[in-house]
XYZ file of C-alpha atoms in Angstrom:
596
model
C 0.000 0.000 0.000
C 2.762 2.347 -0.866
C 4.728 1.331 2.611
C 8.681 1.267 2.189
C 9.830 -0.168 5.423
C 8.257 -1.656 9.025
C 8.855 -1.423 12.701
C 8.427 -3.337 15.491
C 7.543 -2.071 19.353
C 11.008 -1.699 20.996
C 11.336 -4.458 23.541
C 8.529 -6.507 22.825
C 10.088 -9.468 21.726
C 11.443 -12.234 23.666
C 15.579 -12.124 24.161
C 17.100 -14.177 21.225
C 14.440 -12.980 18.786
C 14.198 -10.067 16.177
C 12.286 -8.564 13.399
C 13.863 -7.045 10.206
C 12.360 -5.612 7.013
C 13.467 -6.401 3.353
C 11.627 -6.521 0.045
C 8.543 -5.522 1.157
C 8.382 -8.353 4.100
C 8.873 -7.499 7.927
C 9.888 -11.072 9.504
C 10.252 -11.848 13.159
C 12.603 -14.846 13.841
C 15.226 -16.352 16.501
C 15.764 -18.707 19.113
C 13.917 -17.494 22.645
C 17.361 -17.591 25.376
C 14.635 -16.661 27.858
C 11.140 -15.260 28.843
C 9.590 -17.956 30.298
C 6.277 -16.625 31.736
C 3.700 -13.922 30.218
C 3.513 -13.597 26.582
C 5.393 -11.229 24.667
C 2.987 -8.872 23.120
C 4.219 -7.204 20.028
C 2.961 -4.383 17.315
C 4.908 -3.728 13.896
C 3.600 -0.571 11.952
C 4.423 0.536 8.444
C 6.168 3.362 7.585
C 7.058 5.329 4.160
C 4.967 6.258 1.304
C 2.375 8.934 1.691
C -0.957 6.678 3.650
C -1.638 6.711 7.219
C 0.480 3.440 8.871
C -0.885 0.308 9.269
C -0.232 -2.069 12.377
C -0.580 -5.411 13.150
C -0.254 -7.120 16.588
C 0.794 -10.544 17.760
C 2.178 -12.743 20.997
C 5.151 -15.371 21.290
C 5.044 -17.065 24.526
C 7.926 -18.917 25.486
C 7.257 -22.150 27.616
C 9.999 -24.471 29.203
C 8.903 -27.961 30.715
C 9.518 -28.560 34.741
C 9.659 -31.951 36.726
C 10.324 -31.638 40.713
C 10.087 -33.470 43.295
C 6.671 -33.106 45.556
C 6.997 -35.664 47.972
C 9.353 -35.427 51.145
C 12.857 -34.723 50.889
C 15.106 -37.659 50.125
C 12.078 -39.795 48.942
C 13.960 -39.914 46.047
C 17.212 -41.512 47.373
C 15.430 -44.647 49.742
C 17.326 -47.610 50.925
C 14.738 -50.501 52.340
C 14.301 -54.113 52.696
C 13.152 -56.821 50.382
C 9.429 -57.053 50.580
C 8.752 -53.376 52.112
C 6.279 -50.934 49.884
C 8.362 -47.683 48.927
C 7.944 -44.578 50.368
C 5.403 -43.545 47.153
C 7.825 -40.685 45.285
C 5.993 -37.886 43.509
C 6.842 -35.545 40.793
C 5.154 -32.283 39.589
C 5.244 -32.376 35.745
C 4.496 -28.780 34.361
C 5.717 -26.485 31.786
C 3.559 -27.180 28.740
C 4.718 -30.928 29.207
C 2.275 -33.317 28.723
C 3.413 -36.228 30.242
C 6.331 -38.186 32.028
C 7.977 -41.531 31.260
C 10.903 -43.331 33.178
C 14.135 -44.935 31.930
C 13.207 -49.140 30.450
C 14.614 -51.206 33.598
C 15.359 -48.585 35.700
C 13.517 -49.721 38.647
C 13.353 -52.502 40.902
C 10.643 -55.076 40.008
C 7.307 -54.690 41.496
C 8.043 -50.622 41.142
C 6.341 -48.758 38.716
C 5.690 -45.197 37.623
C 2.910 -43.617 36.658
C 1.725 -40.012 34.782
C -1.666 -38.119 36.081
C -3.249 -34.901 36.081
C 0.417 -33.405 36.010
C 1.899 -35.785 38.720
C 4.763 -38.571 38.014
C 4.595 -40.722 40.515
C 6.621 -43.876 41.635
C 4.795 -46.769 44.020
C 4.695 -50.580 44.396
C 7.374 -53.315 46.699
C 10.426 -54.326 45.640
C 11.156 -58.208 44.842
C 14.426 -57.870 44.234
C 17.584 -56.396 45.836
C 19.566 -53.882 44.833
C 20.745 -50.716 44.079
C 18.342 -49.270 40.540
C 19.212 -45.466 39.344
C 16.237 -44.044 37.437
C 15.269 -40.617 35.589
C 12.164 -39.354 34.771
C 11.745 -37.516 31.785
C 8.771 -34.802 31.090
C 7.202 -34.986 27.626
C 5.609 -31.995 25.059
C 5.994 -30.039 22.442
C 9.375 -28.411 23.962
C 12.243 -30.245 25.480
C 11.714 -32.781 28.021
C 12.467 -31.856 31.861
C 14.930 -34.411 33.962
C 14.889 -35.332 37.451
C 17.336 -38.558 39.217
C 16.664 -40.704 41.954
C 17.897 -44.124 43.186
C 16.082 -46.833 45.388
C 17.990 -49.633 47.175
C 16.352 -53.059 48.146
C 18.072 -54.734 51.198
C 18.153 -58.521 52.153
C 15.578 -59.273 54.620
C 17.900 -59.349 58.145
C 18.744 -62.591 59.335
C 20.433 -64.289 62.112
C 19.032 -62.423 64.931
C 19.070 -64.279 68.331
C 19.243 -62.645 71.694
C 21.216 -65.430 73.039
C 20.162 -68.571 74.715
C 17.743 -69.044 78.047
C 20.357 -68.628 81.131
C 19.691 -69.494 84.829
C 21.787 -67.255 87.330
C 22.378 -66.625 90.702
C 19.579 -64.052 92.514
C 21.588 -60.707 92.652
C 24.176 -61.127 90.005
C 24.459 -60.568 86.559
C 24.770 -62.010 83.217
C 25.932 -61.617 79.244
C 23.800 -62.393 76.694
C 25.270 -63.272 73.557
C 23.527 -62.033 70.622
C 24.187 -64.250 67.614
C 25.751 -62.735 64.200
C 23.630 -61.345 61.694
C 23.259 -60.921 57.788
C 21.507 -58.706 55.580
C 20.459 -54.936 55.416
C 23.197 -52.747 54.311
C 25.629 -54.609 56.846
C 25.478 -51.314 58.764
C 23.836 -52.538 62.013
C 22.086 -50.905 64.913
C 21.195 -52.891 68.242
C 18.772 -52.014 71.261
C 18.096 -54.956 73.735
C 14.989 -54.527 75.612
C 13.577 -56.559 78.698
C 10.106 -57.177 80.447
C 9.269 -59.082 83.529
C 6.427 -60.494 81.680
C 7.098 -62.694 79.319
C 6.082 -61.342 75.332
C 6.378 -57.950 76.960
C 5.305 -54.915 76.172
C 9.628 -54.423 76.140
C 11.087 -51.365 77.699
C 14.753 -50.376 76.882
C 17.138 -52.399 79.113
C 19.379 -50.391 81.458
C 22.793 -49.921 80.821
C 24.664 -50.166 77.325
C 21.715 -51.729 75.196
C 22.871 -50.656 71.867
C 26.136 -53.232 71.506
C 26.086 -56.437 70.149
C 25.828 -58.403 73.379
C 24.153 -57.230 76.424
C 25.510 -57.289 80.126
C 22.638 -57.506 82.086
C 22.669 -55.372 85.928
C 22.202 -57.880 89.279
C 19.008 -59.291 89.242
C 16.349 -59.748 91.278
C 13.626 -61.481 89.167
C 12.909 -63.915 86.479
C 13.439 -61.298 83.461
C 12.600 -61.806 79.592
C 14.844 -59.514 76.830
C 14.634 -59.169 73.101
C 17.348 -57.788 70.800
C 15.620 -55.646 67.518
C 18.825 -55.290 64.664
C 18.284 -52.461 61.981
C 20.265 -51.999 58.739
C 18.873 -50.197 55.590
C 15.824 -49.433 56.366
C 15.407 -53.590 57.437
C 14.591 -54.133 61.311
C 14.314 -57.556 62.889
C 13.113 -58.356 66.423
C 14.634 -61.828 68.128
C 12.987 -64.305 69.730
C 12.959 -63.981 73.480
C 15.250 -65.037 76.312
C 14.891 -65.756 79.245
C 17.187 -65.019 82.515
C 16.154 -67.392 85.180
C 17.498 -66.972 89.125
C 18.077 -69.217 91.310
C 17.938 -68.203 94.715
C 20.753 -67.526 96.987
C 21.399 -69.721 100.681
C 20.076 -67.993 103.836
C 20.555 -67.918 107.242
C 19.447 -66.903 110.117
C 20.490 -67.995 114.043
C 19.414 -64.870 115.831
C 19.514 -66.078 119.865
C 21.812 -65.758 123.456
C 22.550 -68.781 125.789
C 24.183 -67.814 128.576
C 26.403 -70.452 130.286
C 29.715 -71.066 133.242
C 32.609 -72.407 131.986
C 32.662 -76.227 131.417
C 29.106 -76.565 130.951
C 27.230 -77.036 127.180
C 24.367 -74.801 125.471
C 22.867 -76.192 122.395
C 21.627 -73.749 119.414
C 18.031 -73.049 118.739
C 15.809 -70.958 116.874
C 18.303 -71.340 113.516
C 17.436 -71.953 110.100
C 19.157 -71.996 106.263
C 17.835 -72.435 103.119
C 19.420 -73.077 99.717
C 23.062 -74.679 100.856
C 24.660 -76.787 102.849
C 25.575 -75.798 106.711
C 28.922 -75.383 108.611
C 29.044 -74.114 111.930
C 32.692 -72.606 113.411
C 33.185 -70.516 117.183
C 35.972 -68.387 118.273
C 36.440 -70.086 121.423
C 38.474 -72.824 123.122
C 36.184 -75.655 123.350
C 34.416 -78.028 121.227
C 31.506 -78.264 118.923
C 29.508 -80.896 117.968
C 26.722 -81.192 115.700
C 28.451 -79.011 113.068
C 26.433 -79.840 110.054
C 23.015 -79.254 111.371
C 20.468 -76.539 112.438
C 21.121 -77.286 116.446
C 24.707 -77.883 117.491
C 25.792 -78.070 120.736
C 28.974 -75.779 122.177
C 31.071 -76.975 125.324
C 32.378 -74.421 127.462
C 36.004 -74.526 128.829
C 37.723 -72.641 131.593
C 39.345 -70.189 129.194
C 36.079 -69.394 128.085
C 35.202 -67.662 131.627
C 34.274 -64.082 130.994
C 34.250 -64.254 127.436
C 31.717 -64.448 124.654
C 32.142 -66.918 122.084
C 30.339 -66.519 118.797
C 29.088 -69.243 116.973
C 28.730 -68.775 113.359
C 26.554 -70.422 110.946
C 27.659 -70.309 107.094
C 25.236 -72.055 104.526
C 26.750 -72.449 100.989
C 24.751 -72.366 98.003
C 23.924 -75.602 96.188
C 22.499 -74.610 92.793
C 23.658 -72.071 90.753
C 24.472 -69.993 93.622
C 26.808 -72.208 94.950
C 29.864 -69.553 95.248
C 27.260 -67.462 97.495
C 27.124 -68.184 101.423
C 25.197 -66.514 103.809
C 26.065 -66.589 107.589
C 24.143 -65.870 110.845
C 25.974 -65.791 114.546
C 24.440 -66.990 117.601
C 26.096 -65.295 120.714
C 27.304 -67.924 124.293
C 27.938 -66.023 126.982
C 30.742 -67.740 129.448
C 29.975 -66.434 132.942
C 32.944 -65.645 134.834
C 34.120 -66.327 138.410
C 34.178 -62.992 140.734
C 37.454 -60.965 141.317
C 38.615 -58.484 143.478
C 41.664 -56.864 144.174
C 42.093 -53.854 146.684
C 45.439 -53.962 148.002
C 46.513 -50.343 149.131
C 47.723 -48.807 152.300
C 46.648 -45.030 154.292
C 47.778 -43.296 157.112
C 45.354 -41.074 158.695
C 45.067 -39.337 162.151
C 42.089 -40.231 164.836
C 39.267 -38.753 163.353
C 40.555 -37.934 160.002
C 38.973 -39.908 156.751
C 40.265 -41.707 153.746
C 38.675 -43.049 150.912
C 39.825 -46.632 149.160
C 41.063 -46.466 145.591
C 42.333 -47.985 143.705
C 39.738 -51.150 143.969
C 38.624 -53.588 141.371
C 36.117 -56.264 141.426
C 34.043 -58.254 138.525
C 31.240 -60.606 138.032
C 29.596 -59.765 141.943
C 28.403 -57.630 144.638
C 30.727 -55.962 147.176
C 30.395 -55.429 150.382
C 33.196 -54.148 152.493
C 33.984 -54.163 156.283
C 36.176 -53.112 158.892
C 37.789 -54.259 162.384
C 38.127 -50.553 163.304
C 36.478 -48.666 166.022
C 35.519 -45.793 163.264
C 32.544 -45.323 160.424
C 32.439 -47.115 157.385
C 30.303 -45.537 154.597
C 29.762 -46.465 150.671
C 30.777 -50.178 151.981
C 29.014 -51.454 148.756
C 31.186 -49.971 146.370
C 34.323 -49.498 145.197
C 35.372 -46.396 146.611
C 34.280 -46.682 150.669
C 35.369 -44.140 153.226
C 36.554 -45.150 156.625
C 36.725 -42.195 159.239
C 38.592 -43.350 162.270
C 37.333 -43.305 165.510
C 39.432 -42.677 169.027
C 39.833 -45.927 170.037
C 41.669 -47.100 166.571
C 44.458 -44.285 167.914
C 48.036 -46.028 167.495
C 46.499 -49.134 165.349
C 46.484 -50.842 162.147
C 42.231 -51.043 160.659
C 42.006 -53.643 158.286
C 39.053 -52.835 155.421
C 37.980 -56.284 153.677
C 36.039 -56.341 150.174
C 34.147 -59.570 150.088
C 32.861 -60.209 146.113
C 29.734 -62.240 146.077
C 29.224 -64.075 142.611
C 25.834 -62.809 140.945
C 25.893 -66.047 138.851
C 24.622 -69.146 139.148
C 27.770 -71.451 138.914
C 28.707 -73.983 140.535
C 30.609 -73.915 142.791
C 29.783 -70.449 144.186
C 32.960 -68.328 145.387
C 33.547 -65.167 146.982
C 36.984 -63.710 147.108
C 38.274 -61.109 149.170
C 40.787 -58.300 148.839
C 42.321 -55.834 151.991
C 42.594 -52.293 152.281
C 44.943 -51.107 155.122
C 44.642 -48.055 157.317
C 47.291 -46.955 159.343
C 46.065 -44.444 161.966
C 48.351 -42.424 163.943
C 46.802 -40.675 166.959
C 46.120 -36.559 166.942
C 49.127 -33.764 168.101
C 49.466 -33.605 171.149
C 50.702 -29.922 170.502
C 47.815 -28.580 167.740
C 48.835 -25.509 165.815
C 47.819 -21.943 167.297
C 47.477 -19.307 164.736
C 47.840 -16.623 167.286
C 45.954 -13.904 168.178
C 43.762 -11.394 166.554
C 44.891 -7.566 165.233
C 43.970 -4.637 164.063
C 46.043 -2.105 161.846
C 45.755 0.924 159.504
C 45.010 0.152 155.578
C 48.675 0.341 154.523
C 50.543 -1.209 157.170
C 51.702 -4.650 157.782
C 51.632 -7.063 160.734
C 53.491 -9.734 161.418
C 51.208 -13.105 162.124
C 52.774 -15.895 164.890
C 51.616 -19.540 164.856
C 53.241 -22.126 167.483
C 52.537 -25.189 167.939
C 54.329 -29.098 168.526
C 56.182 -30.885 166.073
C 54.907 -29.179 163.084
C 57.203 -29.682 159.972
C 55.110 -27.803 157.289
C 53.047 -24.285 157.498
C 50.496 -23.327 154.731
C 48.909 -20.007 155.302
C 46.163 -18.708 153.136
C 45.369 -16.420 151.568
C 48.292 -16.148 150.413
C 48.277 -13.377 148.533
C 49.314 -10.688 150.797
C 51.476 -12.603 152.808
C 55.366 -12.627 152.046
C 55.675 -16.104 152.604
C 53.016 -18.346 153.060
C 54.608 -21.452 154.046
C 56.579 -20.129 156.989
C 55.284 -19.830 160.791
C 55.190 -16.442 160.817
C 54.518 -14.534 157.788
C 54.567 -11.146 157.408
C 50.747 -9.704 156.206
C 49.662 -6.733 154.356
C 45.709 -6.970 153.530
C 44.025 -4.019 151.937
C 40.310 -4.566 153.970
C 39.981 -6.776 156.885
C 41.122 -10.919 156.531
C 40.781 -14.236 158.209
C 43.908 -16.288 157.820
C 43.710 -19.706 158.505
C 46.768 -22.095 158.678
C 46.830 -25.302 158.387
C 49.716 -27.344 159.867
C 51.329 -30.821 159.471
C 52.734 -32.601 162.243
C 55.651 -35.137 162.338
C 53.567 -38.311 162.529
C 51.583 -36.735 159.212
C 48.527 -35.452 161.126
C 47.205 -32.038 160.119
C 45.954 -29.669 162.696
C 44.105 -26.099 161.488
C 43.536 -21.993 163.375
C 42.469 -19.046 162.460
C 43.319 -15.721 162.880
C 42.023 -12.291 161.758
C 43.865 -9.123 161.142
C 40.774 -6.004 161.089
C 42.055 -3.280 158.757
C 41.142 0.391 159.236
C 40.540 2.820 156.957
C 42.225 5.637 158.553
C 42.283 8.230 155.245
C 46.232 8.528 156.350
C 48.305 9.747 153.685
C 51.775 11.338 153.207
C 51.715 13.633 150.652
C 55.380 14.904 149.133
C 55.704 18.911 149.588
C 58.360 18.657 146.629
C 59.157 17.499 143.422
C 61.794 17.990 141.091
C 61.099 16.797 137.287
C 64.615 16.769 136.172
C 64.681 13.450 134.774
C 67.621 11.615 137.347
C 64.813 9.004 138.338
C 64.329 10.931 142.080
C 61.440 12.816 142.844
C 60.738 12.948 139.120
C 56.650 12.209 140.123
C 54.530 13.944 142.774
C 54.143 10.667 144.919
C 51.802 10.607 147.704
C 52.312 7.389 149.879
C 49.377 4.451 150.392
C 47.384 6.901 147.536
C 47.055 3.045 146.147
C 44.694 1.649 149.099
C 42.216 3.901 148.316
C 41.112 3.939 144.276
C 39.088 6.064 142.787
C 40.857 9.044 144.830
C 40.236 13.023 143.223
C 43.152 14.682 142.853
C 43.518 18.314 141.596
C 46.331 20.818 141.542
C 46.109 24.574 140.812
C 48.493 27.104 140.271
C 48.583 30.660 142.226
C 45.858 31.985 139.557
C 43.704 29.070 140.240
C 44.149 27.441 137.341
C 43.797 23.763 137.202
C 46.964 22.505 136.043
C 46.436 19.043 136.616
C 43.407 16.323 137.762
C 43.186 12.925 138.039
C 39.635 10.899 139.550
C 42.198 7.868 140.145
C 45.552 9.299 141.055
C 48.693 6.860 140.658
C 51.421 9.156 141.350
C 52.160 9.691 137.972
C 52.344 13.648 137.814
C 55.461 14.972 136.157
C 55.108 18.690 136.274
C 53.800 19.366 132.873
C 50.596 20.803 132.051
C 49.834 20.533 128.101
C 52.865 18.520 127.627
C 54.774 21.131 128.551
C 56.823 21.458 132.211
C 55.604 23.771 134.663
C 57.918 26.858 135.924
C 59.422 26.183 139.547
C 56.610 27.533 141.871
C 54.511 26.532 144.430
C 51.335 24.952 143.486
C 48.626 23.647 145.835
C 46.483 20.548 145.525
C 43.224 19.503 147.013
C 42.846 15.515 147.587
C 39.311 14.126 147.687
C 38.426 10.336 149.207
C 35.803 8.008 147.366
C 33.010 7.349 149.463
C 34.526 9.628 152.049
C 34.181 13.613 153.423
C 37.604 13.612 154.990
C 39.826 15.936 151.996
C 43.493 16.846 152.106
C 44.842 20.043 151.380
C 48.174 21.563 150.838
C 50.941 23.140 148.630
C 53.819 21.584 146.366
C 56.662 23.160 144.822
C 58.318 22.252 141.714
C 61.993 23.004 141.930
C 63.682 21.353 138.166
C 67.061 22.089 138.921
C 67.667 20.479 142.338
C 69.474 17.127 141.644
């Protein structure tokens, strides 16, 4: 129509294809490199010669066939045993395809794949082993679409045995021995399982359960275990076993005889089960009977005082026959009575002592004397005699008699002697003197007599110079009882009492001087027997009235400062104030540092 040339809309074409114009004819050709989706829409208009242009419009869609896989992941790469149905594997065929197909041979037999409604899909059981590689191929007008997969078919497992039916000791343990197995992928995994019941329901066993063999822990009952084996995708459950106990010996003998030496107690009350019986004793006489539920023990004389244990051991006879159990039945030997007291006192007429030192066993005591005194405690060990005047100058005898408490034969009662030595009182008893009186601060000089005293212990002793002379010098603070206590020749003690009354007289010497020069005299203001009375006020003033110095519990410790810093030489005066007292002291000191 007069048109020299044509054009087509920029961009409309899929990639890989064109339009060009030559000799009157626009033509649109090429290989599509992509696009796959909505169709290209196109327009080519004329152009030249002198008429309005002319269009014409047209699509291309480009298509490209798909296969995936739809069912679960790894469907498509399955290992499982001989005679199992396949995990069904499913394709989505789509792309303009129009059907599937599978490689000839490809799969095992009794697999087969089908095509519908868009969907490849792959179903049936295997009746043959092996390892079959397959593709499935889409099919159409374009291409076809490729996807791989592989299915391998397992021998059936065989071989599987949990070991064989075992009968074991109650308590201990056992392995089972699983027997050797073929088939699967010969990758295997084991889990043993157990049930009291027999046929179950099985619950994992305790312990390792995954090996092999199986150690079983100590039982206690009749048990029943199962070993399941998987290996590509086969699993195989054994036939059960079971474990078996017998039980172990027991024993039991639980009882006391009590017996003397040389006489026989027979066992009752025991009983075993499950083994043989052996009886054995820790003593030193004889046993008869040894084989049975009652033998019969003879005591000797070394048994006296002892207890001899008879012990029962029953073996095991059946499977437990490494396995004893024991039980003990206790003999007591009755001992004879003893007694032992020897020992020797001196006391003085009227003086005590008490016995130590004493032993007795297996009886009663009862102790007596040939004195003129008191015996108390006389039925036990430790009995005090207190002598009376007419055992003055003699020897008292104490006797422990030890009456047996058992009923052997024959019946004994030994004896054992205390001896008491009495010496009569001083003649001469110590005097402590007589009573005093003195001023807080002073001393007094305390004066006992008396005959034939070789030791002197005064107390308190803690203001005396020496306690253990006669005649100590005292110096109490407040008013004291001294009481001495002396030892005569023949050992007898005698005791006095005197008391020294102190008086608080408020009498103190006060120095009028000191000189704080530092040559160790007179450096403090000391005021004499200040000490005795605590809590005394002391303050010093100087000619202003200013207090240069106080103390509520003066030690004589002044040194002339005030501040920290030494006084000048004057005269200063004091005022001295009792605790608990009106009585004051009042006066002047002078401070003088350069006298030496």
């Amino acid at each position: 129509g007069g048109a020299t040339g044509a054009s087509i809309t920029a961009g409309s074409l899929p990639p890989g294809v064109t339009g060009t114009f030559a000799a009157g004819v626009f033509t649109i050709t090429g290989t599509p490199t992509s696009g796959v989706g909505s169709p290209y829409s196109f327009t080519v208009t004329t152009s030249g010669g002198a008429c309005t242009a002319a269009t014409l419009s047209g699509t291309i869609a480009v298509i490209s066939q798909t296969i995936a896989l739809t069912s679960a992941a790894f469907t498509n790469s399955q290992s499982l045993c001989l005679g199992t149905p396949i995990v069904d594997i499913t394709y989505a065929v789509g792309g303009g395809a129009t059907g599937a197909v599978i490689s000839a041979g490809a799969l095992p037999p009794g697999v087969a794949g089908t095509f519908a409604a868009g969907v490849f899909t792959i179903t049936g059981t295997p009746t043959a082993i092996g390892t079959f590689f397959y593709d499935v191929t889409s099919t159409g007008p374009c291409g076809g679409a490729t996807e791989i997969g592989s299915i391998t078919i397992n021998p059936v497992i065989s071989g599987n045995t949990a070991g064989t039916d075992v009968t074991i000791c109650d308590g201990t343990s056992t392995t089972l021995i699983g027997g050797a197995v073929a088939g699967g992928d010969g990758n295997y995994t084991y889990l043993w399982e157990t049930s009291l019941v027999s046929g179950g329901p099985y619950n994992p066993a305790p312990g390792v359960n995954n090996g092999s063999n199986y150690t079983t822990a100590n039982l206690n009952a009749t048990t029943y275990f199962v070993r399941t084996v998987t290996s590509g995708g086969c699993s195989d459950l054994s036939a059960e076993v079971t474990v078996s106990l017998d039980p172990l010996p027991t024993a039991s003998a639980g009882g006391t005889s009590t017996i003397c030496s040389d006489e026989a107690a027979t066992v009752s009350g025991a009983a075993s089960a499950n083994g043989t019986i052996a009886w054995s004793h820790n003593g030193t006489g004889t046993l008869t009977n040894g084989g049975t539920l009652t033998p019969t023990y003879t005591a000797t004389a070394a048994d006296a005082g002892n207890t001899v244990i008879l012990t029962m051991t029953v073996t095991g006879t059946n499977t437990c026959g490494t396995a004893t159990a024991t039980a003990t039945y206790t003999i007591n030997v009755n001992p004879l009575p003893t007694a032992t007291a020897g020992g020797v006192a001196t006391i003085c007429v009227n003086d005590s002592v008490t016995v130590n030192g004493a032993t007795a066993t297996n009886g009663t005591v009862l102790w007596t004397s040939n004195g003129t005194g008191t015996l108390t405690n006389a039925s036990t060990l430790t009995p005090t005699y207190k002598a009376g005047a007419g055992d003055a100058g003699n020897v008292v005898t104490l006797t422990m008699t030890v009456t047996s408490t058992v009923p052997c034969v024959p019946a004994i009662a030994p004896t054992a002697i205390f001896t008491v030595n009495v010496n009569a009182a001083p003649a001469v008893p110590v005097n402590a003197g007589v009573d005093d009186t003195l001023n807080i601060g002073n001393s007094v000089t305390l004066n006992a007599t008396g005959g034939s005293i070789v030791t002197w212990v005064w107390s308190p002793s803690a203001s005396l110079d020496d306690p253990f002379v006669h005649n100590p010098l005292a110096s109490p603070d407040s008013t004291t009882t001294y009481q001495v206590v002396a030892t005569h020749l023949n050992g007898c003690k005698s005791t006095d009492a005197v008391t020294v009354v102190v008086l608080n007289d408020f009498n103190l010497i006060i120095a009028n001087t000191m000189t704080p020069n530092g040559d160790g005299k007179n450096d403090t203001w000391n005021i004499q027997s200040i000490d005795k009375f605590p809590n005394t006020e002391v303050i010093v003033v100087n000619r202003d009235g200013v207090i240069v110095f106080e103390d509520t519990n003066y030690s004589n410790n002044w040194d002339g400062k005030y501040k920290g810093k030494d006084l000048p030489d004057a005269t200063y005066y004091y005022i001295v104030k009792f605790a608990g007292s009106d009585k004051v002291y009042k006066g002047a000191v002078t401070i003088l540092h350069a006298i030496k």
